[in-house]
Coordinates of C-alpha atoms and ligand atoms in Angstrom, one line a residue:
M148 CA 40.9 32.7 5.5
A149 CA 44.0 30.6 6.2
K150 CA 43.6 27.1 4.8
M151 CA 43.6 24.2 7.2
W152 CA 46.2 22.6 5.0
A153 CA 48.3 25.8 4.8
G154 CA 51.3 24.3 6.7
R155 CA 53.1 23.1 3.6
F156 CA 52.5 26.3 1.5
S157 CA 54.5 29.5 1.5
K158 CA 51.9 31.5 -0.4
E159 CA 48.2 32.1 -0.2
V160 CA 46.1 30.4 -2.9
D161 CA 45.2 32.7 -5.7
A162 CA 41.6 34.1 -5.2
M163 CA 40.5 32.8 -8.6
V164 CA 41.8 29.3 -7.8
N165 CA 40.0 29.5 -4.5
A166 CA 36.7 30.2 -6.1
F167 CA 37.4 27.6 -8.8
N168 CA 38.2 25.0 -6.2
S169 CA 35.3 25.7 -3.8
S170 CA 32.3 23.5 -3.7
I171 CA 30.4 25.0 -0.8
S172 CA 27.9 26.7 -3.2
F173 CA 26.6 23.3 -4.1
D174 CA 27.7 20.9 -1.4
G175 CA 26.4 23.3 1.3
R176 CA 23.0 21.5 1.1
M177 CA 24.6 18.5 2.7
Y178 CA 25.3 20.3 6.0
R179 CA 22.9 18.2 8.0
H180 CA 24.3 14.9 6.7
D181 CA 27.9 16.2 7.2
I182 CA 27.1 17.0 10.8
M183 CA 25.3 13.7 11.4
G184 CA 28.4 11.9 10.1
S185 CA 30.7 13.9 12.2
I186 CA 28.6 13.3 15.3
A187 CA 28.8 9.5 14.7
H188 CA 32.5 9.8 14.1
A189 CA 33.1 11.8 17.3
K190 CA 31.1 9.3 19.4
M191 CA 33.1 6.5 18.0
L192 CA 36.4 8.3 18.6
G193 CA 35.4 8.7 22.3
K194 CA 34.2 5.2 22.8
C195 CA 37.4 3.8 21.3
S196 CA 39.5 6.1 23.5
I197 CA 41.1 7.8 20.5
I198 CA 40.0 11.1 21.9
S199 CA 38.7 11.6 25.5
E200 CA 35.1 11.0 26.4
E201 CA 34.9 14.6 27.5
D202 CA 36.2 15.9 24.2
S203 CA 33.9 13.6 22.3
K204 CA 30.8 14.9 24.2
L205 CA 31.9 18.5 23.7
I206 CA 32.3 17.9 19.9
V207 CA 28.8 16.3 19.7
K208 CA 27.3 19.2 21.7
G209 CA 29.1 21.8 19.5
L210 CA 28.0 20.1 16.2
S211 CA 24.4 19.9 17.4
E212 CA 24.4 23.6 18.2
I213 CA 25.9 24.4 14.7
L214 CA 23.1 22.2 13.2
D215 CA 20.4 24.1 15.1
D216 CA 22.0 27.4 14.1
I217 CA 22.1 26.6 10.4
D218 CA 18.6 25.2 10.5
S219 CA 17.3 28.4 12.2
G220 CA 19.2 30.7 9.9
K221 CA 21.3 32.1 12.7
L222 CA 24.5 30.7 11.1
E223 CA 25.0 31.4 7.4
L224 CA 27.3 29.2 5.3
D225 CA 30.4 31.1 4.3
M226 CA 30.7 31.0 0.5
N227 CA 34.5 31.6 0.8
A228 CA 34.9 28.2 2.5
E229 CA 36.4 25.4 0.5
D230 CA 33.6 23.1 1.1
I231 CA 30.9 22.2 3.6
H232 CA 33.2 19.9 5.5
M233 CA 35.9 22.6 6.0
F234 CA 33.2 25.1 7.0
I235 CA 31.7 23.1 9.7
E236 CA 35.0 22.0 11.2
A237 CA 36.2 25.6 11.1
E238 CA 33.0 26.7 12.8
L239 CA 33.4 24.1 15.5
T240 CA 37.0 25.1 16.1
K241 CA 35.9 28.8 16.2
R242 CA 33.4 27.9 18.9
Y243 CA 35.2 25.3 20.9
G244 CA 38.9 25.8 20.2
D245 CA 41.3 22.8 20.3
V246 CA 38.5 20.3 20.8
G247 CA 37.2 21.1 17.4
K248 CA 40.6 20.4 15.9
R249 CA 40.4 16.8 17.2
L250 CA 37.3 15.9 15.2
H251 CA 39.3 15.1 12.0
T252 CA 41.4 12.4 13.8
S253 CA 41.4 9.2 11.8
R254 CA 39.3 10.7 9.0
S255 CA 39.8 12.4 5.6
R256 CA 37.5 14.5 3.6
N257 CA 37.6 11.6 1.1
D258 CA 35.7 9.2 3.3
Q259 CA 33.7 12.1 4.7
V260 CA 32.4 13.3 1.4
A261 CA 31.7 9.7 0.3
L262 CA 29.7 9.3 3.5
D263 CA 27.8 12.6 3.1
I264 CA 26.6 12.0 -0.4
R265 CA 25.4 8.5 0.6
L266 CA 23.5 9.9 3.6
Y267 CA 22.0 12.7 1.5
L268 CA 21.0 10.6 -1.4
R269 CA 19.5 7.9 0.9
D270 CA 17.0 10.5 2.1
E271 CA 16.4 11.8 -1.4
I272 CA 15.7 8.3 -2.6
G273 CA 13.0 8.1 0.1
E274 CA 11.4 11.3 -1.2
I275 CA 11.5 10.2 -4.8
R276 CA 10.1 6.8 -3.9
K277 CA 7.2 8.5 -2.0
L278 CA 6.3 10.6 -5.0
A279 CA 6.5 7.7 -7.4
A280 CA 4.3 5.7 -5.1
K281 CA 1.8 8.5 -4.9
L282 CA 1.6 8.7 -8.7
T283 CA 1.1 5.0 -8.9
D284 CA -1.7 5.2 -6.4
V285 CA -3.3 8.1 -8.3
L286 CA -3.2 6.0 -11.6
C287 CA -4.8 3.0 -9.8
T288 CA -7.6 5.2 -8.6
L289 CA -8.2 6.9 -11.9
A290 CA -8.1 3.5 -13.6
S291 CA -10.7 2.1 -11.2
S292 CA -13.2 4.7 -12.4
N293 CA -12.4 4.2 -16.1
L294 CA -12.6 0.4 -16.5
N295 CA -15.2 0.8 -19.2
T296 CA -13.8 4.0 -20.9
V297 CA -13.1 2.6 -24.4
M298 CA -10.4 4.2 -26.4
P299 CA -8.2 3.3 -29.3
G300 CA -5.0 1.5 -28.6
Y301 CA -2.2 2.5 -31.0
T302 CA 0.8 1.1 -32.8
H303 CA 2.8 3.4 -35.0
L304 CA 0.4 6.0 -33.7
Q305 CA -2.2 4.4 -36.0
R306 CA -5.4 3.2 -34.4
A307 CA -4.9 -0.5 -33.8
Q308 CA -7.2 -2.3 -31.4
P309 CA -9.6 -1.2 -28.7
V310 CA -8.4 -0.8 -25.1
T311 CA -9.7 1.2 -22.2
L312 CA -8.3 4.3 -20.5
A313 CA -7.9 2.1 -17.4
H314 CA -5.7 -0.3 -19.3
H315 CA -3.6 2.5 -20.7
L316 CA -3.1 4.1 -17.3
M317 CA -2.2 0.8 -15.7
A318 CA 0.6 0.4 -18.3
Y319 CA 2.3 3.5 -16.7
A320 CA 1.6 2.1 -13.2
Q321 CA 3.7 -1.0 -14.2
M322 CA 6.6 1.3 -15.3
L323 CA 6.4 3.2 -12.0
L324 CA 6.4 0.0 -10.0
R325 CA 9.7 -1.0 -11.7
D326 CA 11.0 2.5 -11.1
I327 CA 10.3 2.1 -7.4
S328 CA 11.9 -1.3 -7.3
R329 CA 15.0 0.1 -9.0
L330 CA 15.2 2.9 -6.4
N331 CA 15.1 0.3 -3.7
D332 CA 17.8 -1.7 -5.4
T333 CA 20.0 1.3 -5.6
R334 CA 19.4 2.1 -1.9
R335 CA 20.2 -1.4 -0.9
R336 CA 23.5 -1.5 -2.7
M337 CA 24.7 2.0 -1.5
N338 CA 23.7 1.5 2.1
Y339 CA 27.2 0.7 3.3
N340 CA 29.4 2.9 5.4
P341 CA 32.6 4.3 3.9
L342 CA 33.6 6.1 7.0
G343 CA 36.9 4.8 8.4
S344 CA 38.4 4.3 4.9
C345 CA 40.1 7.7 5.6
A346 CA 42.1 9.2 2.7
L347 CA 42.4 5.9 0.9
A348 CA 44.4 3.4 3.1
G349 CA 42.4 3.1 6.3
T350 CA 44.0 4.1 9.5
T351 CA 46.4 3.0 12.3
Y352 CA 43.9 4.1 15.0
P353 CA 41.8 1.4 16.6
I354 CA 38.5 2.6 15.1
D355 CA 35.1 0.8 15.3
R356 CA 33.5 1.0 11.8
K357 CA 30.6 -1.2 12.9
M358 CA 29.7 1.4 15.5
T359 CA 29.5 4.3 13.1
S360 CA 27.6 2.0 10.7
D361 CA 25.0 1.2 13.3
L362 CA 24.7 4.9 14.4
L363 CA 24.1 6.0 10.9
G364 CA 21.7 3.2 9.9
F365 CA 24.0 1.5 7.4
D366 CA 23.9 -2.3 6.8
G367 CA 27.6 -2.5 7.6
P368 CA 31.0 -1.0 6.7
T369 CA 32.3 -1.0 3.1
A370 CA 34.8 -3.8 2.4
N371 CA 37.7 -2.0 0.8
S372 CA 39.1 1.4 1.7
L373 CA 40.3 2.3 -1.8
D374 CA 37.0 1.4 -3.3
S375 CA 35.1 3.2 -0.6
V376 CA 36.6 6.6 -1.4
A377 CA 36.7 6.1 -5.2
D378 CA 33.2 4.7 -5.7
R379 CA 30.5 6.8 -7.1
D380 CA 28.6 3.8 -8.7
F381 CA 25.6 4.7 -6.5
C382 CA 25.4 8.1 -8.1
V383 CA 25.4 6.6 -11.5
E384 CA 22.8 3.9 -10.5
L385 CA 20.5 6.5 -9.0
A386 CA 20.9 8.8 -12.0
A387 CA 20.0 5.9 -14.3
A388 CA 17.0 5.1 -12.2
I389 CA 16.0 8.7 -12.3
S390 CA 16.5 8.9 -16.0
L391 CA 14.1 6.0 -16.5
I392 CA 11.5 7.7 -14.3
M393 CA 11.9 10.8 -16.4
T394 CA 11.7 8.7 -19.6
H395 CA 8.4 7.3 -18.4
L396 CA 7.0 10.7 -17.4
S397 CA 8.2 12.0 -20.7
R398 CA 6.4 9.4 -22.7
F399 CA 3.2 10.0 -20.7
S400 CA 3.7 13.7 -21.2
E401 CA 3.9 13.3 -24.9
E402 CA 0.6 11.4 -24.9
I403 CA -1.0 14.1 -22.8
I404 CA 0.2 16.7 -25.1
M405 CA -1.5 14.9 -28.0
W406 CA -4.6 14.0 -26.0
C407 CA -5.3 17.6 -25.2
S408 CA -4.9 18.9 -28.7
W409 CA -8.0 19.7 -30.8
E410 CA -7.1 16.7 -33.0
F411 CA -7.7 14.4 -30.1
K412 CA -9.5 16.2 -27.2
F413 CA -9.4 13.0 -25.1
I414 CA -8.7 15.1 -22.1
E415 CA -8.7 18.7 -20.9
L416 CA -6.1 19.9 -18.4
D417 CA -7.4 21.9 -15.4
D418 CA -6.8 25.6 -15.8
A419 CA -4.5 25.6 -12.8
Y420 CA -2.2 23.2 -14.7
A421 CA -2.1 24.8 -18.1
T422 CA -0.8 28.1 -19.5
G423 CA -1.9 30.7 -22.0
S424 CA -0.2 32.4 -24.9
S425 CA 0.9 36.0 -24.9
I426 CA -0.6 36.7 -28.3
M427 CA -3.1 34.0 -29.2
P428 CA -6.1 34.4 -26.9
Q429 CA -7.6 31.0 -27.6
K430 CA -4.6 29.0 -26.5
K431 CA -4.4 26.6 -23.6
N432 CA -1.0 25.1 -23.6
P433 CA 0.3 21.9 -21.8
D434 CA 3.5 23.6 -20.7
I435 CA 4.1 21.3 -17.7
T436 CA 4.2 18.2 -19.9
E437 CA 6.5 19.9 -22.4
L438 CA 8.9 21.0 -19.7
I439 CA 9.0 17.4 -18.3
R440 CA 9.8 16.2 -21.8
G441 CA 12.5 18.8 -22.0
K442 CA 13.9 18.2 -18.6
T443 CA 14.2 14.5 -19.4
G444 CA 17.0 15.4 -21.9
R445 CA 18.7 17.4 -19.2
V446 CA 18.5 14.6 -16.7
N447 CA 19.9 12.1 -19.2
G448 CA 22.8 14.6 -19.5
D449 CA 23.4 14.3 -15.8
L450 CA 23.8 10.5 -16.1
V451 CA 26.3 10.9 -19.0
T452 CA 28.1 13.6 -16.9
L453 CA 28.6 11.1 -14.1
L454 CA 29.7 8.2 -16.3
S455 CA 32.1 10.4 -18.2
M456 CA 33.5 11.9 -15.0
L457 CA 34.4 8.4 -13.7
K458 CA 35.6 6.6 -16.7
G459 CA 39.2 7.7 -16.7
L460 CA 39.9 8.1 -13.0
P461 CA 42.7 6.1 -11.4
L462 CA 42.1 4.9 -7.8
A463 CA 41.4 6.4 -5.4
Y464 CA 40.0 9.9 -4.9
N465 CA 40.5 12.6 -7.6
K466 CA 39.2 16.1 -7.5
D467 CA 37.2 15.4 -10.7
M468 CA 34.8 13.6 -8.3
Q469 CA 33.7 16.9 -6.9
E470 CA 31.7 17.2 -10.1
D471 CA 29.5 14.3 -9.1
K472 CA 27.3 16.5 -6.9
E473 CA 25.9 19.1 -9.3
A474 CA 25.0 16.3 -11.7
I475 CA 23.3 14.0 -9.2
F476 CA 21.6 16.9 -7.3
D477 CA 20.2 18.3 -10.6
A478 CA 18.8 14.9 -11.5
V479 CA 17.3 14.5 -8.0
D480 CA 15.8 18.0 -7.9
N481 CA 14.3 17.8 -11.3
V482 CA 12.7 14.4 -10.9
K483 CA 11.1 15.5 -7.7
L484 CA 9.9 18.7 -9.2
C485 CA 8.4 16.9 -12.2
L486 CA 6.6 14.3 -10.1
E487 CA 5.3 16.9 -7.7
T488 CA 3.8 18.9 -10.7
F489 CA 2.7 15.9 -12.7
I490 CA 0.7 14.2 -9.9
P491 CA -1.9 17.0 -9.3
M492 CA -2.1 17.7 -13.1
I493 CA -3.1 14.1 -13.7
E494 CA -5.5 14.1 -10.7
T495 CA -7.3 17.2 -11.9
M496 CA -7.5 16.6 -15.7
R497 CA -10.9 16.1 -17.2
I498 CA -11.5 13.0 -19.3
N499 CA -13.7 13.0 -22.4
P500 CA -15.0 9.4 -22.6
D501 CA -17.2 10.4 -25.6
K502 CA -14.2 11.6 -27.6
M503 CA -12.2 8.5 -26.8
R504 CA -15.2 6.3 -27.8
A505 CA -15.7 8.2 -31.0
A506 CA -12.1 7.8 -32.0
A507 CA -12.3 4.1 -31.2
A508 CA -15.3 3.8 -33.4
K509 CA -13.3 5.1 -36.4
G510 CA -10.2 3.5 -37.8
F511 CA -11.4 -0.1 -38.0
I512 CA -9.9 -1.1 -34.7
N513 CA -12.3 -4.0 -34.6
A514 CA -10.9 -5.5 -37.9
T515 CA -8.9 -8.1 -35.9
D516 CA -12.2 -9.1 -34.2
C517 CA -13.9 -9.4 -37.5
A518 CA -11.2 -11.8 -38.7
D519 CA -11.3 -13.6 -35.3
Y520 CA -15.1 -14.1 -35.9
L521 CA -14.4 -16.0 -39.1
V522 CA -11.6 -18.0 -37.4
K523 CA -14.1 -19.1 -34.7
K524 CA -16.3 -20.3 -37.5
G525 CA -13.6 -22.5 -38.8
L526 CA -11.7 -20.4 -41.4
P527 CA -7.8 -20.3 -41.1
F528 CA -6.6 -17.0 -39.7
R529 CA -4.7 -15.9 -42.9
D530 CA -7.8 -16.4 -45.0
A531 CA -9.9 -14.5 -42.5
Y532 CA -7.3 -11.7 -42.4
K533 CA -7.4 -11.4 -46.2
I534 CA -11.2 -11.2 -46.4
T535 CA -11.3 -8.6 -43.6
G536 CA -8.7 -6.5 -45.3
Q537 CA -10.9 -6.5 -48.5
L538 CA -13.9 -5.6 -46.4
V539 CA -12.1 -2.6 -44.9
A540 CA -11.2 -1.4 -48.4
I541 CA -14.8 -1.6 -49.3
C542 CA -15.8 0.4 -46.2
I543 CA -13.2 3.1 -47.0
E544 CA -14.6 3.3 -50.5
K545 CA -18.2 3.6 -49.2
S546 CA -17.2 5.9 -46.3
C547 CA -18.7 3.6 -43.7
T548 CA -17.5 1.4 -40.9
L549 CA -17.5 -2.4 -40.4
E550 CA -20.4 -2.0 -38.0
T551 CA -22.5 -0.2 -40.6
L552 CA -21.6 -2.2 -43.7
D553 CA -24.5 -4.3 -44.9
L554 CA -24.5 -8.1 -44.2
S555 CA -25.0 -8.7 -47.9
E556 CA -21.6 -7.2 -48.6
Y557 CA -20.1 -9.5 -46.0
K558 CA -21.8 -12.6 -47.5
K559 CA -20.2 -11.9 -50.9
F560 CA -17.0 -13.1 -49.4
T561 CA -18.2 -16.0 -47.4
Q562 CA -21.5 -17.4 -46.1
L563 CA -19.9 -17.9 -42.7
F564 CA -20.9 -14.3 -42.0
D565 CA -24.2 -13.9 -40.2
N566 CA -26.2 -11.4 -38.1
D567 CA -24.2 -12.3 -34.9
L568 CA -21.2 -10.6 -36.6
Y569 CA -22.4 -7.2 -35.5
E570 CA -22.4 -8.2 -31.9
A571 CA -19.0 -9.7 -32.3
I572 CA -17.4 -6.5 -33.7
N573 CA -19.2 -4.2 -31.3
L574 CA -16.5 -2.2 -29.5
E575 CA -17.6 -3.1 -26.0
T576 CA -17.6 -6.8 -27.0
C577 CA -14.2 -6.4 -28.5
V578 CA -12.8 -5.0 -25.2
N579 CA -14.7 -7.3 -22.9
Q580 CA -13.6 -10.4 -24.8
R581 CA -9.9 -9.4 -24.5
N582 CA -9.9 -10.9 -21.0
S583 CA -6.5 -12.7 -21.3
E584 CA -4.2 -12.0 -18.4
G585 CA -2.9 -8.5 -18.7
G586 CA -5.5 -7.6 -21.3
P587 CA -7.9 -4.6 -21.4
A588 CA -11.2 -6.3 -20.4
P589 CA -12.5 -4.6 -17.3
E590 CA -12.2 -7.8 -15.2
S591 CA -8.6 -8.2 -16.3
V592 CA -7.7 -4.6 -15.5
K593 CA -9.4 -4.8 -12.1
K594 CA -7.0 -7.7 -11.3
Q595 CA -4.1 -5.6 -12.6
I596 CA -5.1 -2.8 -10.2
E597 CA -5.3 -5.1 -7.3
L598 CA -2.0 -6.7 -8.0
T599 CA -0.3 -3.3 -8.5
R600 CA -1.6 -2.1 -5.2
T601 CA -0.3 -5.2 -3.4
L602 CA 3.1 -5.0 -5.1
L603 CA 3.3 -1.2 -4.3
G604 CA 2.6 -1.9 -0.7
R605 CA 5.4 -4.5 -0.6
E606 CA 7.9 -2.1 -2.3
I607 CA 7.3 0.7 0.2
A608 CA 6.8 -1.5 3.2
D609 CA 10.1 -0.4 4.9
E610 CA 9.1 3.2 4.9
Ligands
LIG701 N1 34.8 19.0 -1.9 C1 35.4 17.8 -2.1 C2 34.5 16.9 -3.0 O1 33.4 17.2 -3.1 C3 35.6 17.1 -0.8 C4 36.7 16.1 -0.8 C5 38.0 16.8 -1.0 N2 39.1 15.9 -0.8 C6 40.3 16.3 -1.2 N3 41.3 15.4 -1.1 N4 40.6 17.4 -1.8 O2 35.0 16.0 -3.6

């Protein structure tokens, strides 16, 4: 196929270079956004009398037909085309002759591609946000029914203090809230229209950038034409926001992997969301979560790809920037895939409250509460801490717990210990008393759930 820019060349481009140069295999997915952008551009050209109203209408009609035909599968993308922009313009010209050739007046592929990616990613942000909001909602619901499910809280993966499953789940809900707010920030900053920046230096035609901005739902035109065609900050920002979502999913996945091991058995995954082994008949593997953990590395790679691609580029457009798409599309595709799979897996997993409680009952996670008991009776915390440490050592030696150690042993250290100690170090008491703001007490977690739901509603209000 003869190149649109063939005029200056005396030879055809080498076939290998053609294939090397072409981006349609991966930018083809932006066909809808490319056509939407071109329709807005054509309407503007007509209204500003840069082309005739008649031509403008015909271009809009032709582009709408092409869109329908691609949607329905009647028109297939030609993988020999240089990119999606060239393909659609060529198709329009094939169908409508000279009129099609007027579309690219006062436009360059540089502002066109900058526009298309923005439009495409704006939609994708909406999708990712919906999924993240759904997961947050699922966590709130699950937390509501597990306010009293006591489990060990860990530091250094050592049992530390008692919490509840609800408290633990709501920690992830906070991360997701921040993720959604980051997506909103990214969207807000990128929602400016680069169209009209042309190749790099704007245009001599009397264009109306406000009109195309309004037509395409942007908050306004971008401020500087050089920046507009050279900027891919929004790809980096989105990739970073996605990397963090993946990081949160990956940490959660790691916990689920542990929780469904025989060592923990805190949960059991639904058969529909686990896999077996080809040789070991007893196995039920948490492949989904492991894949999410694995894909997190890959998505982090996408972020680094984008940053590295940009760091040495002089203004304005450089072909290096074509490499933005595979990286950001990969990040977008994978985070959606991970969220879509993770949500039903969480919704269907079975929780073993008894196993959680049993784990909480071992490991002396009420030792701080034992020390606090003495503090409340007047002993300085450091002294109380020391005595409790010695008591734990005795328990380890006697293979018993603080709850089952005889009061006489306690009294050997201080007469401040009395029978009410056992109530004070009871696991339920330990959780219920931790009712500070943000703490694991059921009342406190209930408030966290309410607040999370309110904030979530606010973050997705503009949907
Ligand atoms: N396929 C190109 C890209 O994705 C479109 C822009 C091409 N512009 C140019 N001056 N070669 O970056």
